[in-house]
Every structure is written in C-alpha cells, then in structure tokens.
mmCIF file of C-alpha atoms in Angstrom:
data_model
loop_
_atom_site.group_PDB
_atom_site.id
_atom_site.type_symbol
_atom_site.label_atom_id
_atom_site.label_comp_id
_atom_site.label_asym_id
_atom_site.label_seq_id
_atom_site.Cartn_x
_atom_site.Cartn_y
_atom_site.Cartn_z
ATOM 1 C CA MET X 158 0.016 0.050 -0.085
ATOM 2 C CA LYS X 159 3.046 2.288 0.206
ATOM 3 C CA GLY X 160 2.575 5.320 -2.119
ATOM 4 C CA PHE X 161 -0.857 4.268 -3.007
ATOM 5 C CA LEU X 162 -2.607 7.426 -2.057
ATOM 6 C CA PRO X 163 -0.144 9.706 -3.827
ATOM 7 C CA ALA X 164 -0.530 7.690 -6.974
ATOM 8 C CA VAL X 165 -4.305 7.942 -6.714
ATOM 9 C CA VAL X 166 -3.916 11.786 -6.358
ATOM 10 C CA ALA X 167 -1.662 11.886 -9.387
ATOM 11 C CA CYS X 168 -4.106 9.940 -11.403
ATOM 12 C CA ALA X 169 -7.027 12.190 -10.266
ATOM 13 C CA ILE X 170 -4.906 15.222 -11.282
ATOM 14 C CA ALA X 171 -4.369 13.657 -14.707
ATOM 15 C CA ALA X 172 -8.074 13.086 -15.386
ATOM 16 C CA LEU X 173 -9.490 16.231 -13.623
ATOM 17 C CA PRO X 174 -9.038 18.957 -16.294
ATOM 18 C CA ASP X 175 -10.952 17.028 -18.981
ATOM 19 C CA THR X 176 -13.449 15.861 -16.428
ATOM 20 C CA VAL X 177 -14.240 19.441 -15.591
ATOM 21 C CA THR X 178 -14.296 20.483 -19.182
ATOM 22 C CA GLY X 179 -16.493 17.657 -20.102
ATOM 23 C CA GLY X 180 -18.837 18.586 -17.260
ATOM 24 C CA VAL X 181 -18.995 22.274 -18.528
ATOM 25 C CA PHE X 182 -20.139 20.999 -21.972
ATOM 26 C CA LEU X 183 -22.709 18.643 -20.440
ATOM 27 C CA THR X 184 -24.054 21.582 -18.315
ATOM 28 C CA LEU X 185 -24.305 23.809 -21.360
ATOM 29 C CA TRP X 186 -26.151 21.110 -23.227
ATOM 30 C CA ILE X 187 -28.760 20.883 -20.420
ATOM 31 C CA SER X 188 -28.794 24.571 -19.373
ATOM 32 C CA PRO X 189 -27.267 26.798 -22.160
ATOM 33 C CA PHE X 190 -27.162 29.940 -20.046
ATOM 34 C CA ALA X 191 -25.618 28.422 -16.984
ATOM 35 C CA PHE X 192 -22.286 30.160 -17.746
ATOM 36 C CA GLY X 193 -23.670 33.405 -19.035
ATOM 37 C CA PRO X 194 -25.475 34.550 -22.278
ATOM 38 C CA HIS X 195 -22.567 33.513 -24.471
ATOM 39 C CA GLY X 196 -21.792 29.977 -22.908
ATOM 40 C CA VAL X 197 -22.766 28.000 -26.005
ATOM 41 C CA ARG X 198 -20.688 30.227 -28.295
ATOM 42 C CA ASN X 199 -17.743 30.068 -26.013
ATOM 43 C CA GLY X 200 -18.116 26.286 -25.961
ATOM 44 C CA MET X 201 -17.881 26.218 -29.713
ATOM 45 C CA LEU X 202 -14.786 28.267 -29.614
ATOM 46 C CA VAL X 203 -13.198 25.910 -27.065
ATOM 47 C CA MET X 204 -13.822 22.949 -29.508
ATOM 48 C CA LEU X 205 -11.987 25.120 -32.237
ATOM 49 C CA VAL X 206 -9.069 25.704 -29.818
ATOM 50 C CA GLU X 207 -9.065 21.984 -29.045
ATOM 51 C CA PHE X 208 -8.809 21.208 -32.860
ATOM 52 C CA VAL X 209 -5.620 23.280 -32.964
ATOM 53 C CA LEU X 210 -4.260 21.430 -30.019
ATOM 54 C CA VAL X 211 -5.111 18.072 -31.501
ATOM 55 C CA HIS X 212 -3.279 19.079 -34.508
ATOM 56 C CA ALA X 213 -0.392 20.107 -32.174
ATOM 57 C CA THR X 214 -0.465 16.768 -30.561
ATOM 58 C CA VAL X 215 0.430 14.982 -33.823
ATOM 59 C CA MET X 216 3.554 17.095 -34.166
ATOM 60 C CA LEU X 217 4.639 17.626 -30.583
ATOM 61 C CA PRO X 218 5.537 14.022 -29.501
ATOM 62 C CA VAL X 219 8.092 13.803 -32.253
ATOM 63 C CA LEU X 220 9.544 17.405 -31.469
ATOM 64 C CA VAL X 221 9.578 16.516 -27.697
ATOM 65 C CA ALA X 222 11.384 13.108 -28.263
ATOM 66 C CA VAL X 223 14.036 14.863 -30.503
ATOM 67 C CA MET X 224 14.758 17.667 -28.126
ATOM 68 C CA LEU X 225 14.750 15.474 -25.091
ATOM 69 C CA ALA X 226 17.216 12.929 -26.494
ATOM 70 C CA GLY X 227 19.677 12.192 -23.671
ATOM 71 C CA ARG X 228 18.449 15.153 -21.463
ATOM 72 C CA ASP X 229 15.130 13.964 -20.076
ATOM 73 C CA THR X 230 14.649 16.407 -17.229
ATOM 74 C CA ARG X 231 11.561 18.375 -16.253
ATOM 75 C CA LEU X 232 13.171 21.584 -17.454
ATOM 76 C CA THR X 233 14.161 20.274 -20.874
ATOM 77 C CA ARG X 234 10.742 18.637 -21.139
ATOM 78 C CA ALA X 235 9.161 22.019 -20.393
ATOM 79 C CA LEU X 236 11.346 23.849 -23.022
ATOM 80 C CA ALA X 237 10.748 21.178 -25.580
ATOM 81 C CA VAL X 238 7.041 21.575 -25.326
ATOM 82 C CA ALA X 239 7.035 25.366 -24.916
ATOM 83 C CA ALA X 240 9.027 25.909 -28.198
ATOM 84 C CA PRO X 241 6.478 24.697 -30.747
ATOM 85 C CA ILE X 242 3.647 25.850 -28.649
ATOM 86 C CA GLY X 243 4.572 29.522 -29.844
ATOM 87 C CA LEU X 244 3.544 28.518 -33.234
ATOM 88 C CA TYR X 245 0.053 27.423 -32.289
ATOM 89 C CA LEU X 246 -0.491 30.699 -30.264
ATOM 90 C CA LEU X 247 -0.670 32.312 -33.747
ATOM 91 C CA PHE X 248 -3.684 30.365 -34.603
ATOM 92 C CA ILE X 249 -5.205 31.166 -31.239
ATOM 93 C CA ALA X 250 -4.536 34.926 -31.947
ATOM 94 C CA ALA X 251 -6.549 34.537 -35.170
ATOM 95 C CA LEU X 252 -9.558 32.877 -33.358
ATOM 96 C CA SER X 253 -9.312 35.549 -30.669
ATOM 97 C CA HIS X 254 -9.491 38.312 -33.315
ATOM 98 C CA ALA X 255 -12.344 36.638 -35.192
ATOM 99 C CA PHE X 256 -14.445 36.271 -32.069
ATOM 100 C CA ASP X 257 -13.316 39.638 -30.656
ATOM 101 C CA ALA X 258 -12.493 38.069 -27.355
ATOM 102 C CA TRP X 259 -9.323 37.625 -25.236
ATOM 103 C CA TRP X 260 -10.330 34.442 -23.319
ATOM 104 C CA PRO X 261 -9.278 31.936 -26.188
ATOM 105 C CA TYR X 262 -5.754 32.355 -24.691
ATOM 106 C CA LEU X 263 -7.155 31.334 -21.269
ATOM 107 C CA ALA X 264 -8.964 28.321 -22.928
ATOM 108 C CA PHE X 265 -5.735 27.403 -24.761
ATOM 109 C CA GLY X 266 -3.832 27.377 -21.457
ATOM 110 C CA TRP X 267 -6.323 25.288 -19.764
ATOM 111 C CA LEU X 268 -6.604 22.729 -22.447
ATOM 112 C CA LEU X 269 -2.827 22.659 -22.673
ATOM 113 C CA PHE X 270 -2.459 21.988 -19.043
ATOM 114 C CA GLY X 271 -4.911 19.129 -19.432
ATOM 115 C CA LYS X 272 -2.575 17.544 -21.976
ATOM 116 C CA PHE X 273 0.824 18.204 -20.697
ATOM 117 C CA GLY X 274 0.583 19.356 -17.113
ATOM 118 C CA PRO X 275 0.114 15.705 -15.568
ATOM 119 C CA SER X 276 3.295 14.465 -17.140
ATOM 120 C CA PHE X 277 5.375 16.862 -14.948
ATOM 121 C CA ALA X 278 3.888 15.267 -11.884
ATOM 122 C CA ALA X 279 4.084 11.772 -13.124
ATOM 123 C CA ARG X 280 5.119 9.052 -10.769
ATOM 124 C CA ALA X 281 5.917 6.436 -13.458
ATOM 125 C CA SER X 282 9.313 6.062 -14.991
ATOM 126 C CA SER X 283 10.257 8.378 -17.956
ATOM 127 C CA GLN X 284 9.696 5.437 -20.287
ATOM 128 C CA GLU X 285 6.280 4.700 -18.991
ATOM 129 C CA THR X 286 5.349 8.303 -18.986
ATOM 130 C CA ASP X 287 6.312 8.790 -22.618
ATOM 131 C CA MET X 288 4.368 5.568 -23.612
ATOM 132 C CA ASN X 289 1.300 6.926 -21.748
ATOM 133 C CA GLU X 290 1.588 10.259 -23.489
ATOM 134 C CA PHE X 291 1.767 8.715 -26.840
ATOM 135 C CA ALA X 292 -1.216 6.583 -26.032
ATOM 136 C CA ILE X 293 -3.233 9.586 -24.788
ATOM 137 C CA TRP X 294 -2.209 11.546 -27.920
ATOM 138 C CA GLY X 295 -3.610 8.694 -30.045
ATOM 139 C CA VAL X 296 -6.736 8.503 -28.060
ATOM 140 C CA SER X 297 -7.277 12.206 -28.448
ATOM 141 C CA VAL X 298 -6.998 12.078 -32.255
ATOM 142 C CA LEU X 299 -9.430 9.102 -32.468
ATOM 143 C CA ALA X 300 -11.852 10.577 -29.967
ATOM 144 C CA PHE X 301 -12.003 13.861 -31.792
ATOM 145 C CA LEU X 302 -12.404 12.434 -35.212
ATOM 146 C CA GLY X 303 -14.887 9.786 -33.963
ATOM 147 C CA GLY X 304 -16.822 12.196 -31.657
ATOM 148 C CA ALA X 305 -17.175 14.714 -34.554
ATOM 149 C CA PHE X 306 -18.578 12.163 -36.909
ATOM 150 C CA ALA X 307 -20.826 10.517 -34.315
ATOM 151 C CA THR X 308 -22.378 13.710 -32.962
ATOM 152 C CA THR X 309 -23.009 14.950 -36.551
ATOM 153 C CA LEU X 310 -24.533 11.915 -38.015
ATOM 154 C CA LEU X 311 -26.543 10.250 -35.036
ATOM 155 C CA PRO X 312 -29.858 11.524 -33.698
ATOM 156 C CA LEU X 313 -29.271 13.412 -30.454
ATOM 157 C CA PRO X 314 -31.624 15.068 -27.989
ATOM 158 C CA ALA X 315 -31.496 18.866 -27.903
ATOM 159 C CA LEU X 316 -32.075 18.942 -24.150
ATOM 160 C CA GLY X 317 -31.980 22.574 -23.023
ATOM 161 C CA LEU X 318 -31.100 23.849 -26.497
ATOM 162 C CA SER X 319 -34.334 22.626 -28.077
ATOM 163 C CA GLY X 320 -35.916 25.493 -30.184
ATOM 164 C CA MET X 321 -33.081 27.949 -29.355
ATOM 165 C CA LYS X 322 -32.345 30.420 -32.204
ATOM 166 C CA PRO X 323 -28.670 31.183 -33.015
ATOM 167 C CA SER X 324 -29.118 34.855 -32.193
ATOM 168 C CA THR X 325 -30.461 34.020 -28.709
ATOM 169 C CA LEU X 326 -27.151 32.156 -27.992
ATOM 170 C CA GLY X 327 -24.992 34.991 -29.222
ATOM 171 C CA LEU X 328 -23.765 33.071 -32.293
ATOM 172 C CA PRO X 329 -22.425 35.094 -35.145
ATOM 173 C CA ALA X 330 -25.100 36.694 -37.426
ATOM 174 C CA GLY X 331 -25.263 35.322 -40.985
ATOM 175 C CA ALA X 332 -23.174 32.193 -40.022
ATOM 176 C CA SER X 333 -24.393 28.753 -41.085
ATOM 177 C CA GLY X 334 -23.415 25.181 -40.605
ATOM 178 C CA ILE X 335 -24.737 22.265 -38.353
ATOM 179 C CA TRP X 336 -23.012 23.741 -35.231
ATOM 180 C CA ILE X 337 -25.015 26.928 -35.860
ATOM 181 C CA ASP X 338 -28.206 25.249 -36.792
ATOM 182 C CA GLU X 339 -28.015 22.545 -34.196
ATOM 183 C CA PRO X 340 -25.720 23.835 -31.479
ATOM 184 C CA TYR X 341 -26.551 20.914 -29.112
ATOM 185 C CA ARG X 342 -24.445 18.830 -31.320
ATOM 186 C CA VAL X 343 -21.230 20.590 -30.466
ATOM 187 C CA MET X 344 -22.122 20.518 -26.709
ATOM 188 C CA ALA X 345 -22.644 16.722 -27.005
ATOM 189 C CA PHE X 346 -19.430 16.578 -28.875
ATOM 190 C CA GLY X 347 -17.477 18.475 -26.212
ATOM 191 C CA ALA X 348 -18.949 16.339 -23.348
ATOM 192 C CA LEU X 349 -18.251 12.968 -25.116
ATOM 193 C CA TYR X 350 -14.722 14.032 -26.209
ATOM 194 C CA PHE X 351 -13.469 15.233 -22.938
ATOM 195 C CA PHE X 352 -15.042 12.595 -20.764
ATOM 196 C CA LEU X 353 -13.411 9.862 -23.031
ATOM 197 C CA LEU X 354 -9.984 11.709 -22.600
ATOM 198 C CA ALA X 355 -10.470 11.739 -18.825
ATOM 199 C CA PHE X 356 -11.404 8.120 -18.746
ATOM 200 C CA ALA X 357 -8.394 7.178 -20.837
ATOM 201 C CA LYS X 358 -6.054 9.125 -18.690
ATOM 202 C CA TRP X 359 -7.416 7.535 -15.517
ATOM 203 C CA LYS X 360 -6.997 4.068 -16.932
ATOM 204 C CA LEU X 361 -3.560 4.704 -18.132
ATOM 205 C CA CYS X 362 -2.410 6.089 -14.856
ATOM 206 C CA LYS X 363 -4.488 3.924 -12.596
ATOM 207 C CA PRO X 364 -2.192 2.640 -9.846
ATOM 208 C CA GLU X 365 -2.176 -1.050 -10.675
ATOM 209 C CA ARG X 366 0.732 -3.467 -10.587
ATOM 210 C CA SER X 367 3.363 -2.532 -13.221
ATOM 211 C CA VAL X 368 4.413 -4.975 -15.916
ATOM 212 C CA GLN X 369 7.563 -5.743 -13.885
ATOM 213 C CA GLN X 370 5.576 -6.584 -10.840
ATOM 214 C CA ARG X 371 3.339 -8.931 -12.757
ATOM 215 C CA LEU X 372 6.336 -10.765 -14.251
ATOM 216 C CA ARG X 373 8.004 -11.213 -10.934
ATOM 217 C CA ALA X 374 4.765 -12.518 -9.465
ATOM 218 C CA MET X 375 4.569 -15.040 -12.321
ATOM 219 C CA ARG X 376 8.111 -16.227 -11.827
ATOM 220 C CA ARG X 377 7.495 -16.773 -8.131
ATOM 221 C CA ALA X 378 4.419 -18.811 -8.831
ATOM 222 C CA GLY X 379 6.270 -20.990 -11.174
ATOM 223 C CA PRO X 380 4.988 -23.203 -14.035
ATOM 224 C CA ARG X 381 1.603 -24.684 -13.318
ATOM 225 C CA ALA X 382 1.261 -28.486 -13.378
#
C-alpha cells in the first residue's frame, strides 16, 4: 500500500481537467445559459481551440522526443513543449481576433494543461510516462474524429437547447452550418470527447501493478502443473 494514495492523487490530477471541461459542456447542453449568455458560443470556440491542439499533438511528440534525447529532465521537457507551442499561439490569436475576445488564450492554457501538465507530476518512470503520453495523444485524435462524426450523424436530444435560435445564443449573425443550426451537437461533442479523454487518462495512470511486478509474481508462482 505504500505510495498508493499519492498515486491515486496523481491519477486524479491527470483526469481532472478533462473531467471538468466535459462537465461544462454537459451543463451547457442541459442549461445553455448556466455560464452566461454566450456560454454555448464560447463552448464552440473551445472546440475550435481543441482542434488546434489536436493538430499540435500530432507534431509535438516527435519534437519533444528529438529535443529530449539524452536530456530527459523536467526543465528540458518544459522547454521542448514550450518551443513549438508558440507557433500554435498564432492560430489562437486569429481565433481571438475573429471572435473579438481575449479568453481563447485562457482556454488554450487550460486545455494545454490538461494535455501536458500531468506529465510533470508523473510518478511512473520516464519510459512509462512517454508511452502513456503517446497513447493519450492517439486517443485524443481518435476521440476527436470519432466524436465529430458521431455527434454530426447520429440523432441526439437537444435537451436545454431545443428550439433555441442562434441569435439567442450569441452566435455570429449570418453564420451557417450544423453547429450553428443545431448547437446541441457541439455541446454533446465536447462532453463526449473530454469525458473519453478523462477516462483514458485515468485508466492509463491507474495505480495497478506494473508489468515488472506482474512478471516477478509469475516467476515466483512458477509453471503450473
């Protein structure tokens, strides 16, 4: 049991940001004005920011691995992640200008923390941490693509957004598209996507016996008759 509680705390920290974000989307799906008159519009913007980060997660693992070669410390890990992030901030600046809002930078930081923050507090070995990060990056890409298609094509309940007009939700005038015409779909997308990420992070981090521990237990047990 030694170290079990800290491991549980570390796993909870890993899953917490995405759990909170998924909960926000679920709340907006049920009660669209729970976070103000522009909550749904802001939720759409969060998914656009996440799209930028999903693209970043395809490139960052390779860049981080190259920059950390032979120097795997927390400082070099932070520098390796921070360097290419500057490029993606340009995309966030464009979104911020288009929506005439400053908070996309805050959303970017929150989503970024959800992806990379837990790795700095990881209790696992560097190799295990890297394997988990690559697995989570793969899950995020699959969950984003799968969630986008599923919530676009499948019939979904509108819940609190039933009958809501785009202008009532503060959506851009003259804009069109399924997210504008049926905004409950993007709220469902956000809830599904972030809850899936939280579940994946918890399962990958869950304090169970390591592979080495299982192998040692098998050796002690010996061959079965």
